[in-house]
Amino acid sequence: METFGFLMQGFAVALQPNYLLLALAGCFIGTLVGVLPGIGPSAGTAILLPLTFQLEPAGAIILLSAIYYGAQYGGTITSVLLSVPGEASSVVTCFDGYPMAQQGRAGSALCVAAVGSFVGGTVATFGLVVAAPTMVAIALQFGPAEQFALMVLGLSLIMVLAGKSVVKALIMGMLGLILGMVGMDPTAGVPRFTFGQMHLLGGLDLVVVVMGLFGIGEILVSLEKKAAPAISASIRSLLPTREEARQSVAPIARGTLIGFALGLIPGMQPSLSTFVSYMAERRLSRTPERFGNGAIEGVAGPETANNAFVNAALIPLFTLGIPTTATIAVLQGAFMMHGVLPGPLLFRDHPDIIWPVIASLYVGNALLLVLNLPLIGIWVSLLRVPYALLYVLILIFTLIGAYSITGSSYGVGVMIFFGVVGYALRKLDFPLAPLVLTFVLGPLIERALRASLQMSNGSPSILFESWTSTVLLVAACLILLSSVPRLSPVNLNEAREDNE
Amino acid sequence: MAGEKHGTTSGGLVKTVQQAGAIAFFILGGFILWDASHFRYLTAIGPGPGFFPVWVGGFLVVLSAGLFIQASTSEATFADEEFVPDRDGIRRVLSTLVALVLFVWALERIGYSPTAFAFSFVLLIIFGRTRIVISLALSVLVSVVLFYIFNHLLGVRLPSSPLGLWPAIGI
Amino acid sequence: MRGSYFAKLAVVLIGATMMLTGMASAEYPEQGKVIRMVVPWAPGGSVDVFARLMVPGLEKELGATIEIVNLPGAGAQVGMTEVARSAPDGYTLGVASLPGLQTIYLDPARQAAFNNASFTKITLTSMDPEAIAVKADSPFQSIADLAEAARKEPGSIRVAVGGLMGDSHLGGILMEKAIGADVALVTFDGGLTPALTAMLGGHTHAYVGAPPSIAAVAQAGDIRVIGMMSEERNALLPDVPTLKELGFENAVMGASRGIVGPAGLPEDIVAKLDAAIQKAMALPEVQASLKNAWSTAVVAGPAEFQSYWDTLDADTSALMKEVGEQ
């Protein structure tokens, strides 16, 4: 079919040395940017945007896209090695990736993450080539009501994250909802919980909160003990064992599907794909108690979902000109600056740009793998840095990161506040995962509900108007109901005992 | 499996702390409820700004009450000895916190470089790197070099310093 | 000896005086000083792209380096607060979007730290009227169709608009009033993109937004523009009737953009900036990219900009009072 022919032509261009170099540079820069906490793909691409003026359109987009998916992997590195998530989508990787590193299996985690990212990204790009318009048409069916239902479903899975104490997990969920409500409310634009602080009018930045809770919080906890035994654990091997590889296959497959589906649906965030994948893996696993202690599925799934999401999210941009995340908006800006309007006419009017870009997505995902696998050894050896210096560096980088995101020392102060909160919560043995999940989902759910009700002039029946939303809501109810037994007094007692 | 493993002490301190935590959340929930009462609960079309806060605050109050009961009646999660860090640990944690707060205070007042320099130097010493020269060198690296990298290469505008020498070397 | 001493003193004094006066009236912009242009939105958005397109030309005209600083937050409130608080020395500028910015300070609940008087208006750069669009296969071919359907079943017609009290939302409100029937306005917090997505998915019947937001899909024929909320027909979409033509009064709304500085900017600096910006806007590559993005360049100097702003202030204020809090 002719698409294939175009794609081949695209490859012919994308594999030329200069474009290859650009893709490689992008992967490298992206990984570096991802490693630096707080300087996420959005900032990274924006920074280089002016420089890409010098390049012609295809080259510019190739470079920026490579930074985009490269940054996803960069965030993984710090999550696994240091439990410091560089951005929201890396948070989930901390849960099992860091324990793996503590057990000396950091190389394995990073390797599986790299392979998973490659698979997820490549399959997503394949989907882009083969069935973009169909996919988009299906995705567009998800209006506010359907988005609401989907997110409620996501929320219902929160019980999966509950672990030992259900009550504590629920409290964290509530706290996350509260934090998500800080700022202007979507209905009437009145400020909520801002205490008159202008800086809080825009709400709390997820990355800042996450860096505080996980990054600084984790460091404060580690500082209690003299040496950092976790970090100086010997590295067993840089590659996963046969067993680990076998265990990763299914999560990678599921992660690809989850990431791809969510990447297409309007209104989703990359971090949600990691959460859904993690929760799905935990739910489906026959040994869920391994999660949180270094289960490789907890790394394989989310990392794959991440990259699948990121590549799938390019589809609405290319086919409709609609950017679904902030970073993709930067890509759209890059197109516009070169006089190219991404949208339905992109394939017709600028095949010489879009096909090399798409081909380069394949190439770039492969390059990312090739680039990062050998580097795993180097990244892991970072752990040998004396812990005093390491902690100081981490603190400085997160401080810089917070400043770069928020543009003022107020934001840095917010992060430190959450660092203290994170420290306190860890000491009190509260699980942080539910907090992050509701923090992300809460505002989205509120907005989706409000938009739905505006469409129906206040009638809740709109939530059941379409099959999609009805099915999703029913599923959510079922999942919640199936979790209820855990709340019974009998089980609560058992849970308490399990706490030991 | 329950009682024997952890803490021969009944975990008095830990228990108290857990209870305090529950109380803190209880108060937070109450505050949310109170604050939410100032917003409209329902608007013509649907939930108003006060809708979700009321429910969340309410749940939080109920849940934290439950947590309090749980904390009071169950075994401690870990022993007192494990909960409270040793003197060095306390020293490290507290000084880090103080350093962080001072960093924020000083960042925009005296600029990134001196602040970062002081921050890293002090913490390096406290964390155990007692060789002064090396710590100094590393602190310079952290402050000056990173400033250049971030400002000029990455376009992240870190505040420059109006103090003394620093403007002279262009920071 | 004394003579030469005095001579030297005189030379030193004269030289010092020259230096001091030279410094006092140093040429704006000074060599080596960077001008910050604050874009109060995230990178990649239409305002950001516009700034990035215009800045290279402006740099050449001014002979200075301009750095674009993105300070998103609270719908431009954070960024514009920063501009208002900066020193009026010409080294901090901002891109203001109206009437969005005005709805911020006209609403007491927003606790804005700025108002009309906090900014020096330098140059107006563009005015994009709201466009009303439907899907290409929609049963509604014209505004009249929409109006009729709305009158038959009030509240059944769903119209997607952008953020609360933004230009798109205000446009929707005006359209509703002009039609004289109830429609269900659906506001989308994330801006025009989710609004457009919702319409494309068939979840709303129509969409109100400035042309740049629909350029890609409209040019491809996936959606049809059935009305413009402007005084006269828009040059970029000459076949689209204005609501005025169709008999709907008081249905003019659009998004305008201009460059501003903090209040109290010296006149000579303003004049210099205005001249440079207007020249940069006239550059062929800037004109071409604006046209490509379906953005209408309208250029006006400080005085005109100020009076336009004042009028818009009054109109927006009146509209907001009517609407009240929903």
PDB file of C-alpha atoms in Angstrom, chain A residues 273-397:
ATOM      1  CA  SER A 273      -0.614   5.678  32.012  1.00  0.00           C
ATOM      2  CA  THR A 274       2.124   4.673  34.423  1.00  0.00           C
ATOM      3  CA  PHE A 275      -0.298   4.470  37.313  1.00  0.00           C
ATOM      4  CA  VAL A 276      -2.848   2.451  35.416  1.00  0.00           C
ATOM      5  CA  SER A 277      -0.181   0.052  34.218  1.00  0.00           C
ATOM      6  CA  TYR A 278       1.223  -0.332  37.720  1.00  0.00           C
ATOM      7  CA  MET A 279      -2.169  -0.923  39.251  1.00  0.00           C
ATOM      8  CA  ALA A 280      -3.093  -3.341  36.513  1.00  0.00           C
ATOM      9  CA  GLU A 281       0.076  -5.338  37.013  1.00  0.00           C
ATOM     10  CA  ARG A 282      -0.438  -5.458  40.727  1.00  0.00           C
ATOM     11  CA  ARG A 283      -4.027  -6.531  40.375  1.00  0.00           C
ATOM     12  CA  LEU A 284      -3.263  -9.182  37.819  1.00  0.00           C
ATOM     13  CA  SER A 285      -0.262 -10.566  39.582  1.00  0.00           C
ATOM     14  CA  ARG A 286      -0.548 -13.805  41.483  1.00  0.00           C
ATOM     15  CA  THR A 287       1.928 -12.506  44.013  1.00  0.00           C
ATOM     16  CA  PRO A 288       0.957  -8.896  44.600  1.00  0.00           C
ATOM     17  CA  GLU A 289       2.855  -8.716  47.860  1.00  0.00           C
ATOM     18  CA  ARG A 290       6.084  -8.523  45.884  1.00  0.00           C
ATOM     19  CA  PHE A 291       5.100  -5.106  44.632  1.00  0.00           C
ATOM     20  CA  GLY A 292       6.768  -2.287  46.467  1.00  0.00           C
ATOM     21  CA  ASN A 293       9.691  -4.559  47.198  1.00  0.00           C
ATOM     22  CA  GLY A 294      11.284  -4.854  43.810  1.00  0.00           C
ATOM     23  CA  ALA A 295       8.839  -6.578  41.505  1.00  0.00           C
ATOM     24  CA  ILE A 296      10.158  -6.191  38.010  1.00  0.00           C
ATOM     25  CA  GLU A 297       6.659  -6.082  36.601  1.00  0.00           C
ATOM     26  CA  GLY A 298       6.240  -2.814  38.456  1.00  0.00           C
ATOM     27  CA  VAL A 299       8.990  -1.333  36.333  1.00  0.00           C
ATOM     28  CA  ALA A 300       8.434  -3.076  33.032  1.00  0.00           C
ATOM     29  CA  GLY A 301       4.763  -2.190  32.701  1.00  0.00           C
ATOM     30  CA  PRO A 302       4.822   1.507  33.569  1.00  0.00           C
ATOM     31  CA  GLU A 303       7.987   2.247  31.623  1.00  0.00           C
ATOM     32  CA  THR A 304       6.525   0.705  28.522  1.00  0.00           C
ATOM     33  CA  ALA A 305       3.213   2.461  29.036  1.00  0.00           C
ATOM     34  CA  ASN A 306       5.064   5.736  29.367  1.00  0.00           C
ATOM     35  CA  ASN A 307       6.751   5.577  26.013  1.00  0.00           C
ATOM     36  CA  ALA A 308       3.751   4.103  24.266  1.00  0.00           C
ATOM     37  CA  PHE A 309       1.703   6.984  25.593  1.00  0.00           C
ATOM     38  CA  VAL A 310       4.183   9.587  24.515  1.00  0.00           C
ATOM     39  CA  ASN A 311       4.419   8.264  20.979  1.00  0.00           C
ATOM     40  CA  ALA A 312       0.692   7.672  20.671  1.00  0.00           C
ATOM     41  CA  ALA A 313      -0.022  11.196  21.809  1.00  0.00           C
ATOM     42  CA  LEU A 314       1.709  12.416  18.693  1.00  0.00           C
ATOM     43  CA  ILE A 315      -1.107  10.965  16.628  1.00  0.00           C
ATOM     44  CA  PRO A 316      -3.733  13.608  17.424  1.00  0.00           C
ATOM     45  CA  LEU A 317      -1.117  16.239  16.676  1.00  0.00           C
ATOM     46  CA  PHE A 318      -0.252  14.864  13.286  1.00  0.00           C
ATOM     47  CA  THR A 319      -3.747  14.007  12.195  1.00  0.00           C
ATOM     48  CA  LEU A 320      -5.786  16.834  13.682  1.00  0.00           C
ATOM     49  CA  GLY A 321      -3.297  19.399  14.796  1.00  0.00           C
ATOM     50  CA  ILE A 322      -4.437  18.942  18.384  1.00  0.00           C
ATOM     51  CA  PRO A 323      -1.714  18.831  21.033  1.00  0.00           C
ATOM     52  CA  THR A 324      -2.759  16.750  24.018  1.00  0.00           C
ATOM     53  CA  THR A 325       0.080  17.513  26.391  1.00  0.00           C
ATOM     54  CA  ALA A 326       2.235  20.517  27.120  1.00  0.00           C
ATOM     55  CA  THR A 327       5.313  19.069  25.447  1.00  0.00           C
ATOM     56  CA  ILE A 328       3.384  18.237  22.318  1.00  0.00           C
ATOM     57  CA  ALA A 329       2.202  21.813  22.324  1.00  0.00           C
ATOM     58  CA  VAL A 330       5.839  22.795  22.068  1.00  0.00           C
ATOM     59  CA  LEU A 331       6.215  20.479  19.099  1.00  0.00           C
ATOM     60  CA  GLN A 332       3.194  22.095  17.552  1.00  0.00           C
ATOM     61  CA  GLY A 333       4.829  25.450  18.133  1.00  0.00           C
ATOM     62  CA  ALA A 334       7.924  24.178  16.383  1.00  0.00           C
ATOM     63  CA  PHE A 335       5.884  23.162  13.375  1.00  0.00           C
ATOM     64  CA  MET A 336       4.168  26.539  13.308  1.00  0.00           C
ATOM     65  CA  MET A 337       7.419  28.408  13.525  1.00  0.00           C
ATOM     66  CA  HIS A 338       8.563  26.697  10.390  1.00  0.00           C
ATOM     67  CA  GLY A 339       5.342  27.594   8.673  1.00  0.00           C
ATOM     68  CA  VAL A 340       3.877  24.102   8.816  1.00  0.00           C
ATOM     69  CA  LEU A 341       0.368  23.627  10.138  1.00  0.00           C
ATOM     70  CA  PRO A 342       0.068  20.199  11.736  1.00  0.00           C
ATOM     71  CA  GLY A 343      -3.315  18.709  11.039  1.00  0.00           C
ATOM     72  CA  PRO A 344      -5.249  16.727   8.466  1.00  0.00           C
ATOM     73  CA  LEU A 345      -3.453  18.397   5.605  1.00  0.00           C
ATOM     74  CA  LEU A 346      -0.033  17.607   6.973  1.00  0.00           C
ATOM     75  CA  PHE A 347       0.249  14.346   5.120  1.00  0.00           C
ATOM     76  CA  ARG A 348      -1.031  15.834   1.903  1.00  0.00           C
ATOM     77  CA  ASP A 349       0.855  19.108   1.853  1.00  0.00           C
ATOM     78  CA  HIS A 350       4.085  18.220   3.558  1.00  0.00           C
ATOM     79  CA  PRO A 351       4.834  14.547   2.982  1.00  0.00           C
ATOM     80  CA  ASP A 352       8.487  15.450   2.736  1.00  0.00           C
ATOM     81  CA  ILE A 353       8.417  16.539   6.343  1.00  0.00           C
ATOM     82  CA  ILE A 354       6.047  14.198   8.087  1.00  0.00           C
ATOM     83  CA  TRP A 355       7.252  10.882   6.685  1.00  0.00           C
ATOM     84  CA  PRO A 356      10.885  11.424   7.617  1.00  0.00           C
ATOM     85  CA  VAL A 357       9.665  12.483  11.041  1.00  0.00           C
ATOM     86  CA  ILE A 358       7.643   9.322  11.463  1.00  0.00           C
ATOM     87  CA  ALA A 359      10.474   7.176  10.176  1.00  0.00           C
ATOM     88  CA  SER A 360      12.718   8.974  12.590  1.00  0.00           C
ATOM     89  CA  LEU A 361      10.422   7.991  15.448  1.00  0.00           C
ATOM     90  CA  TYR A 362      11.257   4.361  14.752  1.00  0.00           C
ATOM     91  CA  VAL A 363      14.907   5.169  14.301  1.00  0.00           C
ATOM     92  CA  GLY A 364      14.966   7.284  17.415  1.00  0.00           C
ATOM     93  CA  ASN A 365      13.373   4.631  19.608  1.00  0.00           C
ATOM     94  CA  ALA A 366      15.991   2.189  18.389  1.00  0.00           C
ATOM     95  CA  LEU A 367      18.757   4.701  18.933  1.00  0.00           C
ATOM     96  CA  LEU A 368      17.506   5.298  22.438  1.00  0.00           C
ATOM     97  CA  LEU A 369      17.853   1.642  23.199  1.00  0.00           C
ATOM     98  CA  VAL A 370      21.269   1.383  21.637  1.00  0.00           C
ATOM     99  CA  LEU A 371      22.403   4.533  23.373  1.00  0.00           C
ATOM    100  CA  ASN A 372      21.179   3.675  26.809  1.00  0.00           C
ATOM    101  CA  LEU A 373      21.982   0.016  27.204  1.00  0.00           C
ATOM    102  CA  PRO A 374      25.734   0.526  27.265  1.00  0.00           C
ATOM    103  CA  LEU A 375      25.288   3.598  29.411  1.00  0.00           C
ATOM    104  CA  ILE A 376      23.546   1.605  32.102  1.00  0.00           C
ATOM    105  CA  GLY A 377      26.893   0.632  33.467  1.00  0.00           C
ATOM    106  CA  ILE A 378      27.872   4.278  33.735  1.00  0.00           C
ATOM    107  CA  TRP A 379      24.614   5.355  35.311  1.00  0.00           C
ATOM    108  CA  VAL A 380      24.799   2.591  37.842  1.00  0.00           C
ATOM    109  CA  SER A 381      28.336   3.499  38.739  1.00  0.00           C
ATOM    110  CA  LEU A 382      27.000   6.876  39.790  1.00  0.00           C
ATOM    111  CA  LEU A 383      25.920   5.043  42.877  1.00  0.00           C
ATOM    112  CA  ARG A 384      29.538   4.732  43.886  1.00  0.00           C
ATOM    113  CA  VAL A 385      29.780   8.449  44.445  1.00  0.00           C
ATOM    114  CA  PRO A 386      30.274   9.109  48.151  1.00  0.00           C
ATOM    115  CA  TYR A 387      26.909   9.603  49.617  1.00  0.00           C
ATOM    116  CA  ALA A 388      27.634  13.009  51.124  1.00  0.00           C
ATOM    117  CA  LEU A 389      28.341  14.460  47.734  1.00  0.00           C
ATOM    118  CA  LEU A 390      25.534  12.528  46.147  1.00  0.00           C
ATOM    119  CA  TYR A 391      22.945  13.874  48.533  1.00  0.00           C
ATOM    120  CA  VAL A 392      24.187  17.413  48.191  1.00  0.00           C
ATOM    121  CA  LEU A 393      24.063  17.128  44.441  1.00  0.00           C
ATOM    122  CA  ILE A 394      20.577  15.688  44.464  1.00  0.00           C
ATOM    123  CA  LEU A 395      19.386  18.451  46.754  1.00  0.00           C
ATOM    124  CA  ILE A 396      20.968  21.150  44.626  1.00  0.00           C
ATOM    125  CA  PHE A 397      19.528  19.716  41.439  1.00  0.00           C
TER     126      PHE A 397
END
